[in-house]
Amino acid sequence: MNLESLVEKFKQKDEKAFESLYNMYSHSMHGVIYNIVRDHNIVQEVMQDVFIKVWHKSDSYNSEKGRFFTWLLNIARNAAIDKTRSKNFKKTKQNLNSDFFVDILETSNSLDNKTDAIGIKKFVDKLAKKCVEVIELLYFKGYTQTEASEALKMPIGTIKTRNRNCIKELRNMVLN
């Protein structure tokens, strides 16, 4: 069955279509969510929330606005960021074990694992360094634009413009 008909059946609340889409995209979603929350138990919780949300809001997907995969990953990414901003998440991370910090130190300078999780490493590698910096903070580390502005010591307007231009460049590479 092709993706378009699968998505249409999903929008009509077909459970088999939902199961097929879950099997197709859960691995990629797991990678994106994990790169933001850094806790496998929380990843499962967020993934469950995301799939419940997309099931209930399946009719809001519009193929004219973008691909289903992109729609799904944006919901997952936003849910993971929302989770990290919650009071409960912050309380659980107050007394982190050293493994958490070692992992951060090992991966903070490299997008390799992060971009491999969603299959765009080859495209991100082609971007200018200034684009990689902004994309890494905003999309892979879950920074807000204000936080990215502070971290990179740039005006927020520059961050917004660079983000828009870099994502446009990345989108052109991926779609062409």
PDB file of C-alpha atoms in Angstrom:
ATOM      1  CA  MET A   1       0.000   0.000   0.000  1.00  0.00           C
ATOM      2  CA  ASN A   2       1.401   3.437  -0.880  1.00  0.00           C
ATOM      3  CA  LEU A   3       1.922   6.145   1.714  1.00  0.00           C
ATOM      4  CA  GLU A   4      -0.860   8.425   0.479  1.00  0.00           C
ATOM      5  CA  SER A   5      -3.549   5.760   0.791  1.00  0.00           C
ATOM      6  CA  LEU A   6      -2.107   4.650   4.133  1.00  0.00           C
ATOM      7  CA  VAL A   7      -2.326   8.215   5.454  1.00  0.00           C
ATOM      8  CA  GLU A   8      -5.875   8.579   4.121  1.00  0.00           C
ATOM      9  CA  LYS A   9      -6.928   5.388   5.916  1.00  0.00           C
ATOM     10  CA  PHE A  10      -5.191   6.653   9.047  1.00  0.00           C
ATOM     11  CA  LYS A  11      -7.149   9.920   8.831  1.00  0.00           C
ATOM     12  CA  GLN A  12     -10.306   7.773   8.692  1.00  0.00           C
ATOM     13  CA  LYS A  13      -9.206   6.128  11.981  1.00  0.00           C
ATOM     14  CA  ASP A  14      -8.121   2.812  10.454  1.00  0.00           C
ATOM     15  CA  GLU A  15      -6.164   0.986  13.175  1.00  0.00           C
ATOM     16  CA  LYS A  16      -4.155  -1.138  10.738  1.00  0.00           C
ATOM     17  CA  ALA A  17      -2.999   2.006   8.919  1.00  0.00           C
ATOM     18  CA  PHE A  18      -2.058   3.534  12.264  1.00  0.00           C
ATOM     19  CA  GLU A  19      -0.041   0.436  13.142  1.00  0.00           C
ATOM     20  CA  SER A  20       1.751   0.510   9.781  1.00  0.00           C
ATOM     21  CA  LEU A  21       2.626   4.195  10.150  1.00  0.00           C
ATOM     22  CA  TYR A  22       3.836   3.586  13.693  1.00  0.00           C
ATOM     23  CA  ASN A  23       6.132   0.809  12.470  1.00  0.00           C
ATOM     24  CA  MET A  24       7.430   3.045   9.675  1.00  0.00           C
ATOM     25  CA  TYR A  25       8.195   6.107  11.793  1.00  0.00           C
ATOM     26  CA  SER A  26       8.637   5.110  15.439  1.00  0.00           C
ATOM     27  CA  HIS A  27      12.395   4.545  15.132  1.00  0.00           C
ATOM     28  CA  SER A  28      12.992   8.014  13.677  1.00  0.00           C
ATOM     29  CA  MET A  29      10.725   9.610  16.248  1.00  0.00           C
ATOM     30  CA  HIS A  30      12.518   7.782  19.042  1.00  0.00           C
ATOM     31  CA  GLY A  31      15.829   9.248  17.872  1.00  0.00           C
ATOM     32  CA  VAL A  32      14.536  12.807  17.684  1.00  0.00           C
ATOM     33  CA  ILE A  33      12.835  12.639  21.068  1.00  0.00           C
ATOM     34  CA  TYR A  34      15.814  10.968  22.750  1.00  0.00           C
ATOM     35  CA  ASN A  35      18.181  13.664  21.510  1.00  0.00           C
ATOM     36  CA  ILE A  36      16.056  16.214  23.349  1.00  0.00           C
ATOM     37  CA  VAL A  37      15.056  14.442  26.593  1.00  0.00           C
ATOM     38  CA  ARG A  38      18.030  12.054  26.993  1.00  0.00           C
ATOM     39  CA  ASP A  39      16.065   9.466  28.960  1.00  0.00           C
ATOM     40  CA  HIS A  40      14.709   6.252  27.418  1.00  0.00           C
ATOM     41  CA  ASN A  41      11.794   6.014  29.868  1.00  0.00           C
ATOM     42  CA  ILE A  42      10.689   9.544  29.087  1.00  0.00           C
ATOM     43  CA  VAL A  43      11.086   8.862  25.363  1.00  0.00           C
ATOM     44  CA  GLN A  44       8.520   6.066  25.615  1.00  0.00           C
ATOM     45  CA  GLU A  45       6.155   8.330  27.530  1.00  0.00           C
ATOM     46  CA  VAL A  46       6.502  11.167  25.001  1.00  0.00           C
ATOM     47  CA  MET A  47       6.119   8.786  22.047  1.00  0.00           C
ATOM     48  CA  GLN A  48       2.916   7.410  23.510  1.00  0.00           C
ATOM     49  CA  ASP A  49       1.611  10.953  24.018  1.00  0.00           C
ATOM     50  CA  VAL A  50       2.576  11.880  20.455  1.00  0.00           C
ATOM     51  CA  PHE A  51       0.829   8.902  18.886  1.00  0.00           C
ATOM     52  CA  ILE A  52      -2.305   9.512  20.931  1.00  0.00           C
ATOM     53  CA  LYS A  53      -2.218  13.141  19.840  1.00  0.00           C
ATOM     54  CA  VAL A  54      -1.761  12.348  16.136  1.00  0.00           C
ATOM     55  CA  TRP A  55      -4.535   9.745  16.331  1.00  0.00           C
ATOM     56  CA  HIS A  56      -6.959  12.317  17.741  1.00  0.00           C
ATOM     57  CA  LYS A  57      -5.768  15.075  15.392  1.00  0.00           C
ATOM     58  CA  SER A  58      -5.286  12.939  12.291  1.00  0.00           C
ATOM     59  CA  ASP A  59      -7.776  15.037  10.346  1.00  0.00           C
ATOM     60  CA  SER A  60      -5.578  18.131  10.855  1.00  0.00           C
ATOM     61  CA  TYR A  61      -2.832  16.744   8.604  1.00  0.00           C
ATOM     62  CA  ASN A  62      -2.834  18.436   5.209  1.00  0.00           C
ATOM     63  CA  SER A  63      -0.612  16.962   2.497  1.00  0.00           C
ATOM     64  CA  GLU A  64      -0.532  20.330   0.708  1.00  0.00           C
ATOM     65  CA  LYS A  65       1.323  21.874   3.653  1.00  0.00           C
ATOM     66  CA  GLY A  66       4.022  19.217   3.873  1.00  0.00           C
ATOM     67  CA  ARG A  67       4.921  15.565   4.115  1.00  0.00           C
ATOM     68  CA  PHE A  68       3.308  13.316   6.718  1.00  0.00           C
ATOM     69  CA  PHE A  69       6.735  12.402   8.101  1.00  0.00           C
ATOM     70  CA  THR A  70       7.569  16.082   8.671  1.00  0.00           C
ATOM     71  CA  TRP A  71       4.207  16.713  10.339  1.00  0.00           C
ATOM     72  CA  LEU A  72       4.738  13.749  12.642  1.00  0.00           C
ATOM     73  CA  LEU A  73       8.320  14.690  13.542  1.00  0.00           C
ATOM     74  CA  ASN A  74       7.343  18.287  14.295  1.00  0.00           C
ATOM     75  CA  ILE A  75       4.692  17.070  16.716  1.00  0.00           C
ATOM     76  CA  ALA A  76       7.240  14.704  18.330  1.00  0.00           C
ATOM     77  CA  ARG A  77       9.919  17.392  18.570  1.00  0.00           C
ATOM     78  CA  ASN A  78       7.504  19.917  20.079  1.00  0.00           C
ATOM     79  CA  ALA A  79       6.198  17.363  22.577  1.00  0.00           C
ATOM     80  CA  ALA A  80       9.753  16.507  23.653  1.00  0.00           C
ATOM     81  CA  ILE A  81      10.638  20.176  24.101  1.00  0.00           C
ATOM     82  CA  ASP A  82       7.425  20.740  26.060  1.00  0.00           C
ATOM     83  CA  LYS A  83       8.373  17.799  28.267  1.00  0.00           C
ATOM     84  CA  THR A  84      11.824  19.254  29.031  1.00  0.00           C
ATOM     85  CA  ARG A  85      10.227  22.547  30.014  1.00  0.00           C
ATOM     86  CA  SER A  86       7.777  20.926  32.424  1.00  0.00           C
ATOM     87  CA  LYS A  87       8.321  21.317  36.164  1.00  0.00           C
ATOM     88  CA  ASN A  88       8.174  17.565  36.681  1.00  0.00           C
ATOM     89  CA  PHE A  89      10.968  16.950  34.143  1.00  0.00           C
ATOM     90  CA  LYS A  90      13.150  19.634  35.693  1.00  0.00           C
ATOM     91  CA  LYS A  91      12.665  18.125  39.151  1.00  0.00           C
ATOM     92  CA  THR A  92      13.684  14.650  37.972  1.00  0.00           C
ATOM     93  CA  LYS A  93      16.848  16.061  36.389  1.00  0.00           C
ATOM     94  CA  GLN A  94      18.033  17.960  39.477  1.00  0.00           C
ATOM     95  CA  ASN A  95      20.122  15.024  40.689  1.00  0.00           C
ATOM     96  CA  LEU A  96      21.410  13.493  37.487  1.00  0.00           C
ATOM     97  CA  ASN A  97      23.893  10.667  37.514  1.00  0.00           C
ATOM     98  CA  SER A  98      27.298  11.140  35.915  1.00  0.00           C
ATOM     99  CA  ASP A  99      26.374   8.992  32.883  1.00  0.00           C
ATOM    100  CA  PHE A 100      24.034  11.748  31.736  1.00  0.00           C
ATOM    101  CA  PHE A 101      26.842  14.316  31.713  1.00  0.00           C
ATOM    102  CA  VAL A 102      29.371  12.005  30.103  1.00  0.00           C
ATOM    103  CA  ASP A 103      26.927  11.403  27.250  1.00  0.00           C
ATOM    104  CA  ILE A 104      26.364  15.126  26.814  1.00  0.00           C
ATOM    105  CA  LEU A 105      30.095  15.801  26.714  1.00  0.00           C
ATOM    106  CA  GLU A 106      30.704  13.065  24.173  1.00  0.00           C
ATOM    107  CA  THR A 107      28.008  14.269  21.789  1.00  0.00           C
ATOM    108  CA  SER A 108      27.812  18.026  22.279  1.00  0.00           C
ATOM    109  CA  ASN A 109      30.208  18.860  19.449  1.00  0.00           C
ATOM    110  CA  SER A 110      28.925  16.363  16.928  1.00  0.00           C
ATOM    111  CA  LEU A 111      25.698  16.122  15.015  1.00  0.00           C
ATOM    112  CA  ASP A 112      26.590  12.669  13.652  1.00  0.00           C
ATOM    113  CA  ASN A 113      24.309  10.607  15.913  1.00  0.00           C
ATOM    114  CA  LYS A 114      21.588  13.206  15.985  1.00  0.00           C
ATOM    115  CA  THR A 115      21.273  13.636  12.254  1.00  0.00           C
ATOM    116  CA  ASP A 116      21.639   9.918  11.581  1.00  0.00           C
ATOM    117  CA  ALA A 117      18.568   9.359  13.763  1.00  0.00           C
ATOM    118  CA  ILE A 118      16.386  11.076  11.170  1.00  0.00           C
ATOM    119  CA  GLY A 119      18.550  10.430   8.097  1.00  0.00           C
ATOM    120  CA  ILE A 120      19.606  13.958   7.153  1.00  0.00           C
ATOM    121  CA  LYS A 121      23.285  13.897   8.113  1.00  0.00           C
ATOM    122  CA  LYS A 122      24.449  14.081   4.500  1.00  0.00           C
ATOM    123  CA  PHE A 123      22.365  17.226   3.980  1.00  0.00           C
ATOM    124  CA  VAL A 124      23.336  18.951   7.229  1.00  0.00           C
ATOM    125  CA  ASP A 125      27.024  18.285   6.435  1.00  0.00           C
ATOM    126  CA  LYS A 126      26.641  20.383   3.276  1.00  0.00           C
ATOM    127  CA  LEU A 127      25.402  23.449   5.173  1.00  0.00           C
ATOM    128  CA  ALA A 128      27.662  26.300   6.229  1.00  0.00           C
ATOM    129  CA  LYS A 129      29.015  26.189   9.789  1.00  0.00           C
ATOM    130  CA  LYS A 130      26.791  29.105  10.822  1.00  0.00           C
ATOM    131  CA  CYS A 131      23.734  27.091   9.751  1.00  0.00           C
ATOM    132  CA  VAL A 132      24.868  23.933  11.539  1.00  0.00           C
ATOM    133  CA  GLU A 133      25.319  25.891  14.793  1.00  0.00           C
ATOM    134  CA  VAL A 134      21.810  27.326  14.692  1.00  0.00           C
ATOM    135  CA  ILE A 135      20.124  24.093  13.556  1.00  0.00           C
ATOM    136  CA  GLU A 136      21.934  22.071  16.216  1.00  0.00           C
ATOM    137  CA  LEU A 137      20.771  24.359  19.019  1.00  0.00           C
ATOM    138  CA  LEU A 138      17.204  24.890  17.832  1.00  0.00           C
ATOM    139  CA  TYR A 139      16.315  21.474  16.450  1.00  0.00           C
ATOM    140  CA  PHE A 140      18.601  18.925  18.057  1.00  0.00           C
ATOM    141  CA  LYS A 141      19.189  20.414  21.498  1.00  0.00           C
ATOM    142  CA  GLY A 142      15.759  21.974  21.930  1.00  0.00           C
ATOM    143  CA  TYR A 143      16.912  25.547  22.582  1.00  0.00           C
ATOM    144  CA  THR A 144      14.464  28.383  22.168  1.00  0.00           C
ATOM    145  CA  GLN A 145      15.476  31.165  19.800  1.00  0.00           C
ATOM    146  CA  THR A 146      16.234  33.363  22.810  1.00  0.00           C
ATOM    147  CA  GLU A 147      18.453  30.672  24.362  1.00  0.00           C
ATOM    148  CA  ALA A 148      20.251  30.168  21.036  1.00  0.00           C
ATOM    149  CA  SER A 149      20.754  33.927  20.797  1.00  0.00           C
ATOM    150  CA  GLU A 150      22.388  33.958  24.217  1.00  0.00           C
ATOM    151  CA  ALA A 151      24.493  30.843  23.575  1.00  0.00           C
ATOM    152  CA  LEU A 152      25.810  32.120  20.241  1.00  0.00           C
ATOM    153  CA  LYS A 153      26.019  35.735  21.443  1.00  0.00           C
ATOM    154  CA  MET A 154      23.962  36.978  18.486  1.00  0.00           C
ATOM    155  CA  PRO A 155      20.909  39.219  18.288  1.00  0.00           C
ATOM    156  CA  ILE A 156      17.669  37.261  18.264  1.00  0.00           C
ATOM    157  CA  GLY A 157      16.766  38.760  14.884  1.00  0.00           C
ATOM    158  CA  THR A 158      19.936  37.240  13.422  1.00  0.00           C
ATOM    159  CA  ILE A 159      19.030  33.846  14.897  1.00  0.00           C
ATOM    160  CA  LYS A 160      15.521  34.030  13.421  1.00  0.00           C
ATOM    161  CA  THR A 161      16.770  35.076   9.987  1.00  0.00           C
ATOM    162  CA  ARG A 162      19.551  32.511   9.957  1.00  0.00           C
ATOM    163  CA  ASN A 163      17.152  29.781  11.089  1.00  0.00           C
ATOM    164  CA  ARG A 164      14.667  30.644   8.347  1.00  0.00           C
ATOM    165  CA  ASN A 165      17.353  30.833   5.640  1.00  0.00           C
ATOM    166  CA  CYS A 166      19.175  27.673   6.752  1.00  0.00           C
ATOM    167  CA  ILE A 167      15.995  25.616   6.986  1.00  0.00           C
ATOM    168  CA  LYS A 168      15.001  26.884   3.537  1.00  0.00           C
ATOM    169  CA  GLU A 169      18.398  25.820   2.200  1.00  0.00           C
ATOM    170  CA  LEU A 170      18.098  22.407   3.910  1.00  0.00           C
ATOM    171  CA  ARG A 171      14.565  21.948   2.568  1.00  0.00           C
ATOM    172  CA  ASN A 172      15.751  22.723  -0.974  1.00  0.00           C
ATOM    173  CA  MET A 173      18.545  20.157  -0.652  1.00  0.00           C
ATOM    174  CA  VAL A 174      16.254  17.447   0.700  1.00  0.00           C
ATOM    175  CA  LEU A 175      13.440  18.001  -1.778  1.00  0.00           C
ATOM    176  CA  ASN A 176      15.609  18.363  -4.898  1.00  0.00           C
TER     177      ASN A 176
END
